[in-house]
Amino acid sequence: MSDQPVALFRLGDKGAAVRSIRSLLLATGDLAPSSIETSDIYDEEVAEAVRAFQQRRGLIVDGVLGPHTHIAMDGAHWRLGDRILSHIPGHMLQGDDVAELQERLLSLGFTPDRVDGVFGTNTEQAVRRFQSGVGLAVDGSVGPQTLRAFADLTRSVSGGSPHTLREEELVKTSGHRLLGRIVVLDPGHGGGDAGTVVHGLTESEVTLDLARRIEGRLSAIGVTVLFTRSATSGPEDLLRAKMANEAHADIMLSLHCDSIDQSRASGVATFFWGLERFGAWSAVGEHLANLIQREIVSRTGLADCRSHPRGWQLLQRTQMPTVRIETGYLSHPEDAAKLADPAFLDTLAEAIVIALQRMYLGEDDTNATGVLRLGDLGAYNAKQRASAE
Ligand SMILES: [Zn+2]
């Protein structure tokens, strides 16, 4: 995967900041309380606790406290109700309490866009709609009264996944054809970042080559294709997500090649947005990731490393279903030989385009969906009014 986060704290570092990292890890339960909890050394125990946290959150597991891990860890100790939540432009609140709030909004049918733990404009609007729906003062911030209304209402929704319900509806209303869609292709790395360089191959070049082959095929069937980078640029993931959001893309595909220190690992894997801890994920992302995985495995013979939910920034911050594809291991001699062959890249491109077509044809529509009883809101309103009199 070879996305290197900017290292802030790592093994051997010393200082007051390390002490606060220790207390964050205590709060997340990854570091056991011990006599040396006030130590200011980033020792192996801290690195191990950071790795355990990263593993749980679907972050890159390296034991290094970079910005992504720091943001996730900082937000992890908040529980819904600990603080008043509201949208602060320029300094958006982040944390597990925000994710929990978004989860509840979704389960009640007030879409905050997605459960990403960031209190942005969409979440504020969802809170306002909720407040207006249950007859509370509409201020867009979540204090005791709004929390009480949640507690009363959440019980009445059961079963299935509200995410599935919402996202499938989106695909349905946008029609069953690829014609006229906007697909953003994101060739990994680029600019000063070549990605993995091994076996005579450079990841940033392979991903761009593959993207161009996909582009040719998609353009031919009337799809508008946009790239997140050129042959010479390599923007940050956050910027790539922003570009796709501003383009109002229907789908984003991020292309990478995997690599690992030992040469035996091989195969293709796909990733979609999801946080298993909250039972929150992109249902359409998962569906598309599965379709792409299946097509690539059956057409190329690459080993099947399956589809997985991840909380990665690019997957988190994009507002459309986004799938990251790790198309084989450059570190594996046979995978690398395949990826060096233009005909193989054509087959890969073909498989990905077929998977997109399958999704829009809606061929298997079997996801379980929850039942939201809209009457519950009305009943709640009436009860509130009655008790106020
Ligand atoms: Zn990569």
Coordinates of C-alpha atoms and ligand atoms in Angstrom, one line a residue:
M1 CA 0.0 0.0 0.0
S2 CA 3.0 2.2 0.7
D3 CA 1.1 5.3 1.8
Q4 CA 3.6 6.7 4.3
P5 CA 1.9 9.0 6.8
V6 CA 4.0 12.0 7.9
A7 CA 5.6 10.7 11.1
L8 CA 5.1 12.9 14.2
F9 CA 6.0 10.5 17.0
R10 CA 7.7 7.2 16.8
L11 CA 9.8 4.7 18.9
G12 CA 12.5 6.5 20.9
D13 CA 10.8 9.9 21.0
K14 CA 10.8 11.8 24.3
G15 CA 8.8 14.7 25.7
A16 CA 5.7 16.1 27.3
A17 CA 3.7 15.2 24.1
V18 CA 4.4 11.6 24.6
R19 CA 2.9 11.8 28.1
S20 CA -0.4 13.0 26.5
I21 CA -0.2 10.2 23.9
R22 CA 0.0 7.8 26.8
S23 CA -3.1 9.2 28.4
L24 CA -5.0 9.1 25.1
L25 CA -4.1 5.4 24.8
L26 CA -5.2 4.8 28.4
A27 CA -8.6 6.4 27.5
T28 CA -8.9 4.1 24.4
G29 CA -8.1 1.1 26.5
D30 CA -5.0 0.2 24.4
L31 CA -2.5 0.9 27.1
A32 CA -2.9 -0.8 30.5
P33 CA -2.7 1.5 33.5
S34 CA 0.7 1.0 35.1
S35 CA 3.2 2.6 37.3
I36 CA 5.0 4.2 34.3
E37 CA 2.0 5.8 32.8
T38 CA 3.5 9.2 33.5
S39 CA 6.7 8.3 31.5
D40 CA 7.5 10.6 28.6
I41 CA 9.2 8.0 26.5
Y42 CA 7.7 6.5 23.3
D43 CA 8.8 3.0 24.1
E44 CA 7.8 -0.4 22.6
E45 CA 4.8 -0.6 24.9
V46 CA 3.4 2.7 23.4
A47 CA 4.2 1.6 19.9
E48 CA 2.4 -1.7 20.5
A49 CA -0.7 0.1 21.9
V50 CA -0.6 2.5 18.9
R51 CA -0.5 -0.6 16.6
A52 CA -3.5 -2.2 18.4
F53 CA -5.5 1.1 18.0
Q54 CA -4.6 1.4 14.3
Q55 CA -5.6 -2.2 13.7
R56 CA -9.0 -1.7 15.2
R57 CA -9.6 1.5 13.3
G58 CA -8.5 0.2 9.9
L59 CA -5.6 2.6 9.8
I60 CA -2.2 1.6 8.5
V61 CA -0.6 -0.4 11.2
D62 CA 2.9 0.9 11.7
G63 CA 3.1 1.9 15.4
V64 CA 3.9 5.5 14.3
L65 CA 1.7 8.3 15.5
G66 CA 1.1 10.3 12.3
P67 CA -1.6 12.9 11.7
H68 CA -4.4 10.3 10.7
T69 CA -3.8 8.2 13.8
H70 CA -3.6 11.3 16.0
I71 CA -7.0 12.6 14.8
A72 CA -8.6 9.2 15.2
M73 CA -7.2 8.8 18.7
D74 CA -8.0 12.2 19.9
G75 CA -11.6 11.7 18.9
A76 CA -11.8 8.2 20.4
H77 CA -12.5 9.1 24.0
W78 CA -15.6 11.1 23.4
R79 CA -19.0 9.5 24.0
L80 CA -22.2 11.0 22.8
G81 CA -23.4 13.4 25.6
D82 CA -19.9 14.3 26.9
R83 CA -19.9 17.6 25.1
I84 CA -22.3 19.8 23.1
L85 CA -21.9 19.1 19.4
S86 CA -22.2 21.8 16.7
H87 CA -20.8 22.8 13.4
I88 CA -17.8 25.1 13.9
P89 CA -16.7 26.3 10.4
G90 CA -12.9 26.2 10.1
H91 CA -12.5 23.8 13.1
M92 CA -14.9 20.9 12.7
L93 CA -15.5 18.7 15.7
Q94 CA -14.3 15.2 15.2
G95 CA -14.8 12.1 17.4
D96 CA -16.6 8.9 18.2
D97 CA -19.4 10.9 19.7
V98 CA -20.0 12.6 16.3
A99 CA -20.0 9.2 14.6
E100 CA -22.5 8.0 17.1
L101 CA -24.7 11.0 16.5
Q102 CA -24.5 10.5 12.7
E103 CA -25.4 6.8 13.2
R104 CA -28.5 7.8 15.1
L105 CA -29.5 10.4 12.6
L106 CA -29.2 7.8 9.8
S107 CA -31.2 5.2 11.6
L108 CA -34.0 7.7 11.9
G109 CA -33.8 8.7 8.3
F110 CA -32.1 12.1 8.6
T111 CA -29.1 11.6 6.4
P112 CA -26.0 13.3 7.7
D113 CA -24.4 12.2 4.4
R114 CA -22.3 9.5 6.0
V115 CA -21.0 8.4 9.3
D116 CA -17.5 9.7 9.3
G117 CA -17.1 11.2 12.8
V118 CA -16.8 14.8 11.5
F119 CA -19.4 17.4 12.3
G120 CA -19.7 19.3 9.0
T121 CA -22.5 21.2 7.2
N122 CA -24.4 18.1 6.2
T123 CA -24.5 16.8 9.8
E124 CA -25.7 20.2 11.0
Q125 CA -28.5 20.2 8.4
A126 CA -29.5 16.7 9.4
V127 CA -29.7 17.8 13.1
R128 CA -31.8 20.8 12.1
R129 CA -34.2 18.6 10.2
F130 CA -34.4 16.2 13.1
Q131 CA -35.0 19.1 15.6
S132 CA -37.7 20.5 13.4
G133 CA -39.3 17.0 12.9
V134 CA -39.7 16.4 16.6
G135 CA -40.7 20.0 17.5
L136 CA -37.5 21.1 19.3
A137 CA -35.9 24.5 19.0
V138 CA -34.0 24.4 15.7
D139 CA -30.4 25.5 16.4
G140 CA -28.4 22.7 14.7
S141 CA -26.4 21.9 17.9
V142 CA -26.8 18.8 20.0
G143 CA -27.4 19.5 23.7
P144 CA -29.4 17.6 26.4
Q145 CA -32.8 18.1 24.8
T146 CA -31.9 16.8 21.4
L147 CA -30.1 13.8 23.1
R148 CA -33.2 13.0 25.0
A149 CA -35.3 13.0 21.9
F150 CA -32.8 10.6 20.3
A151 CA -33.0 8.3 23.2
D152 CA -36.8 8.1 23.0
L153 CA -36.8 7.6 19.2
T154 CA -33.9 5.3 18.5
R155 CA -35.6 2.3 20.1
S156 CA -38.4 2.4 17.6
V157 CA -36.2 1.6 14.6
S158 CA -35.0 -1.9 14.1
G159 CA -33.2 -4.3 11.8
G160 CA -31.2 -4.0 8.6
S161 CA -28.9 -1.2 7.6
P162 CA -30.1 2.3 7.0
H163 CA -27.0 2.9 4.9
T164 CA -28.0 0.2 2.5
L165 CA -31.5 1.7 2.3
R166 CA -30.2 5.1 1.5
E167 CA -27.3 4.4 -0.9
E168 CA -29.2 1.9 -2.9
E169 CA -32.0 4.4 -3.3
L170 CA -29.3 6.8 -4.7
V171 CA -28.1 4.3 -7.3
K172 CA -31.7 3.5 -8.2
T173 CA -32.8 7.1 -8.7
S174 CA -29.7 7.8 -10.8
G175 CA -30.8 5.2 -13.2
H176 CA -29.4 1.9 -14.5
R177 CA -27.0 3.1 -17.1
L178 CA -23.4 4.3 -17.1
L179 CA -24.1 6.8 -19.9
G180 CA -23.7 10.3 -18.6
R181 CA -22.1 9.4 -15.2
I182 CA -19.0 11.0 -13.8
V183 CA -16.3 8.6 -12.8
V184 CA -13.2 10.0 -11.0
L185 CA -10.0 7.8 -11.5
D186 CA -7.4 8.3 -8.9
P187 CA -4.0 6.8 -9.9
G188 CA -2.1 6.4 -6.7
H189 CA 1.0 8.4 -5.8
G190 CA 2.6 10.6 -8.5
G191 CA 4.7 13.8 -8.4
G192 CA 7.6 13.3 -5.9
D193 CA 6.0 10.1 -4.6
A194 CA 6.7 7.2 -6.9
G195 CA 5.0 4.6 -4.6
T196 CA 6.7 1.2 -4.7
V197 CA 9.6 0.8 -7.1
V198 CA 10.6 -2.8 -7.6
H199 CA 11.2 -5.4 -10.3
G200 CA 11.7 -2.7 -12.9
L201 CA 8.2 -1.2 -12.2
T202 CA 7.2 2.1 -10.6
E203 CA 3.8 2.1 -8.9
S204 CA 2.9 5.6 -9.9
E205 CA 3.5 4.8 -13.6
V206 CA 1.6 1.5 -13.5
T207 CA -1.5 3.1 -11.8
L208 CA -1.5 5.9 -14.4
D209 CA -1.2 3.5 -17.3
L210 CA -4.1 1.4 -15.9
A211 CA -6.2 4.5 -15.3
R212 CA -5.7 5.6 -19.0
R213 CA -6.8 2.2 -20.2
I214 CA -9.9 2.4 -18.0
E215 CA -10.6 5.9 -19.2
G216 CA -10.5 4.8 -22.9
R217 CA -13.1 2.2 -22.3
L218 CA -15.4 4.4 -20.1
S219 CA -15.3 7.3 -22.5
A220 CA -16.3 5.0 -25.3
I221 CA -19.6 4.2 -23.5
G222 CA -20.4 7.8 -22.7
V223 CA -18.9 8.2 -19.2
T224 CA -17.2 11.4 -18.2
V225 CA -13.8 10.5 -16.7
L226 CA -11.8 12.8 -14.5
F227 CA -8.3 12.2 -13.2
T228 CA -7.1 13.3 -9.7
R229 CA -3.6 13.9 -11.0
S230 CA -1.4 14.2 -14.1
A231 CA 1.8 12.4 -15.0
T232 CA 3.7 15.0 -12.9
S233 CA 1.5 15.8 -10.0
G234 CA 0.8 13.9 -6.7
P235 CA -1.8 15.7 -4.5
E236 CA -2.6 14.7 -0.9
D237 CA -5.5 12.3 -0.4
L238 CA -7.6 15.0 1.2
L239 CA -7.2 17.1 -2.0
R240 CA -8.0 14.2 -4.2
A241 CA -11.2 13.6 -2.2
K242 CA -12.1 17.3 -2.5
M243 CA -11.7 17.2 -6.3
A244 CA -14.0 14.2 -6.6
N245 CA -16.6 15.9 -4.3
E246 CA -16.5 19.2 -6.2
A247 CA -16.9 17.3 -9.5
H248 CA -20.1 15.6 -8.0
A249 CA -18.7 12.3 -9.2
D250 CA -20.9 9.2 -9.1
I251 CA -18.0 6.9 -8.4
M252 CA -14.4 7.2 -7.5
L253 CA -11.8 4.5 -8.1
S254 CA -8.4 4.7 -6.5
L255 CA -5.7 2.6 -8.1
H256 CA -2.7 1.2 -6.3
C257 CA -0.3 -1.8 -6.4
D258 CA 0.5 -3.5 -3.2
S259 CA 4.0 -4.5 -1.9
I260 CA 5.5 -6.1 1.2
D261 CA 8.9 -6.9 2.5
Q262 CA 8.7 -10.6 1.7
S263 CA 8.1 -11.7 -1.9
R264 CA 5.5 -14.4 -1.3
A265 CA 2.4 -12.3 -0.8
S266 CA 0.4 -11.9 -4.0
G267 CA -3.1 -11.1 -5.3
V268 CA -5.7 -8.4 -5.7
A269 CA -7.7 -6.7 -2.9
T270 CA -10.4 -4.0 -2.9
F271 CA -11.3 -1.6 -0.1
F272 CA -14.4 0.4 0.6
W273 CA -15.3 2.9 3.3
G274 CA -16.4 1.4 6.6
L275 CA -15.9 1.4 10.4
E276 CA -16.7 -2.0 11.7
R277 CA -16.8 -0.7 15.3
F278 CA -19.9 1.4 14.5
G279 CA -21.5 -1.1 12.2
A280 CA -21.2 1.7 9.6
W281 CA -20.1 1.3 6.1
S282 CA -20.8 2.3 2.5
A283 CA -23.2 -0.4 1.2
V284 CA -22.7 0.7 -2.4
G285 CA -19.0 0.9 -1.9
E286 CA -19.0 -2.7 -0.6
H287 CA -21.1 -3.9 -3.4
L288 CA -18.9 -2.3 -6.0
A289 CA -15.8 -3.5 -4.3
N290 CA -17.2 -7.1 -4.4
L291 CA -18.1 -6.8 -8.0
I292 CA -14.7 -5.5 -9.0
Q293 CA -12.9 -8.1 -6.9
R294 CA -14.9 -10.9 -8.5
E295 CA -14.4 -9.7 -12.1
I296 CA -10.6 -9.2 -11.6
V297 CA -10.1 -12.5 -10.0
S298 CA -12.1 -14.5 -12.6
R299 CA -10.5 -12.7 -15.6
T300 CA -6.9 -12.4 -14.5
G301 CA -6.1 -15.3 -12.2
L302 CA -4.7 -13.0 -9.6
A303 CA -5.1 -14.5 -6.1
D304 CA -8.3 -13.4 -4.3
C305 CA -7.4 -11.2 -1.2
R306 CA -11.0 -10.2 -0.9
S307 CA -12.8 -6.9 -0.1
H308 CA -12.4 -5.0 3.2
P309 CA -13.9 -2.0 5.0
R310 CA -11.3 0.7 5.9
G311 CA -11.4 4.1 7.5
W312 CA -8.8 5.6 5.2
Q313 CA -9.0 9.3 4.6
L314 CA -9.7 9.1 0.9
L315 CA -12.6 6.6 1.5
Q316 CA -13.8 8.7 4.4
R317 CA -13.9 12.1 2.9
T318 CA -15.4 11.3 -0.5
Q319 CA -19.1 11.8 -0.8
M320 CA -19.6 9.2 -3.5
P321 CA -19.0 5.4 -3.3
T322 CA -15.2 5.0 -3.5
V323 CA -13.3 1.8 -4.0
R324 CA -9.5 1.4 -3.7
I325 CA -8.1 -1.4 -5.7
E326 CA -4.7 -2.9 -4.9
T327 CA -4.1 -4.6 -8.3
G328 CA -1.5 -7.3 -7.3
Y329 CA 1.8 -7.2 -5.5
L330 CA 4.8 -5.5 -7.2
S331 CA 7.0 -7.3 -4.7
H332 CA 5.8 -10.7 -6.0
P333 CA 7.7 -11.7 -9.1
E334 CA 4.8 -13.3 -10.9
D335 CA 2.3 -10.5 -10.1
A336 CA 5.0 -8.0 -11.3
A337 CA 5.6 -9.8 -14.5
K338 CA 1.8 -9.7 -15.2
L339 CA 1.6 -6.0 -14.4
A340 CA 4.5 -5.3 -16.8
D341 CA 2.4 -6.7 -19.7
P342 CA 0.2 -4.2 -21.5
A343 CA -2.3 -6.9 -22.5
F344 CA -2.7 -7.8 -18.8
L345 CA -3.4 -4.1 -17.9
D346 CA -6.1 -4.2 -20.7
T347 CA -7.7 -7.2 -19.1
L348 CA -7.7 -5.4 -15.7
A349 CA -9.2 -2.3 -17.2
E350 CA -11.9 -4.5 -18.9
A351 CA -12.7 -6.2 -15.6
I352 CA -13.1 -2.9 -13.8
V353 CA -15.4 -1.5 -16.5
I354 CA -17.5 -4.6 -16.5
A355 CA -17.9 -4.4 -12.8
L356 CA -19.1 -0.8 -13.0
Q357 CA -21.6 -1.8 -15.7
R358 CA -22.9 -4.7 -13.5
M359 CA -23.5 -2.3 -10.6
Y360 CA -25.6 0.0 -12.7
L361 CA -27.5 -2.9 -14.2
G362 CA -28.4 -3.7 -10.6
E363 CA -28.2 -7.4 -11.2
D364 CA -28.2 -8.6 -7.6
D365 CA -30.3 -6.6 -5.3
T366 CA -30.3 -8.8 -2.3
N367 CA -29.1 -6.6 0.6
A368 CA -31.2 -6.6 3.7
T369 CA -32.7 -3.2 4.4
G370 CA -34.1 -1.9 7.6
V371 CA -37.7 -0.7 8.0
L372 CA -38.0 2.8 9.1
R373 CA -41.5 3.6 10.3
L374 CA -42.1 7.2 9.5
G375 CA -45.3 7.1 11.6
D376 CA -43.0 6.9 14.7
L377 CA -42.1 10.6 14.3
G378 CA -45.7 11.7 14.3
A379 CA -46.4 9.6 17.3
Y380 CA -43.5 11.1 19.1
N381 CA -44.6 14.6 18.3
A382 CA -48.1 13.9 19.6
K383 CA -46.7 12.5 22.8
Q384 CA -44.4 15.5 23.4
R385 CA -47.2 17.9 22.8
A386 CA -49.5 16.0 25.2
S387 CA -46.9 15.9 28.0
A388 CA -46.2 19.6 27.5
E389 CA -49.8 20.5 28.2
Ligands
ZN1 ZN 0.2 2.7 -3.2

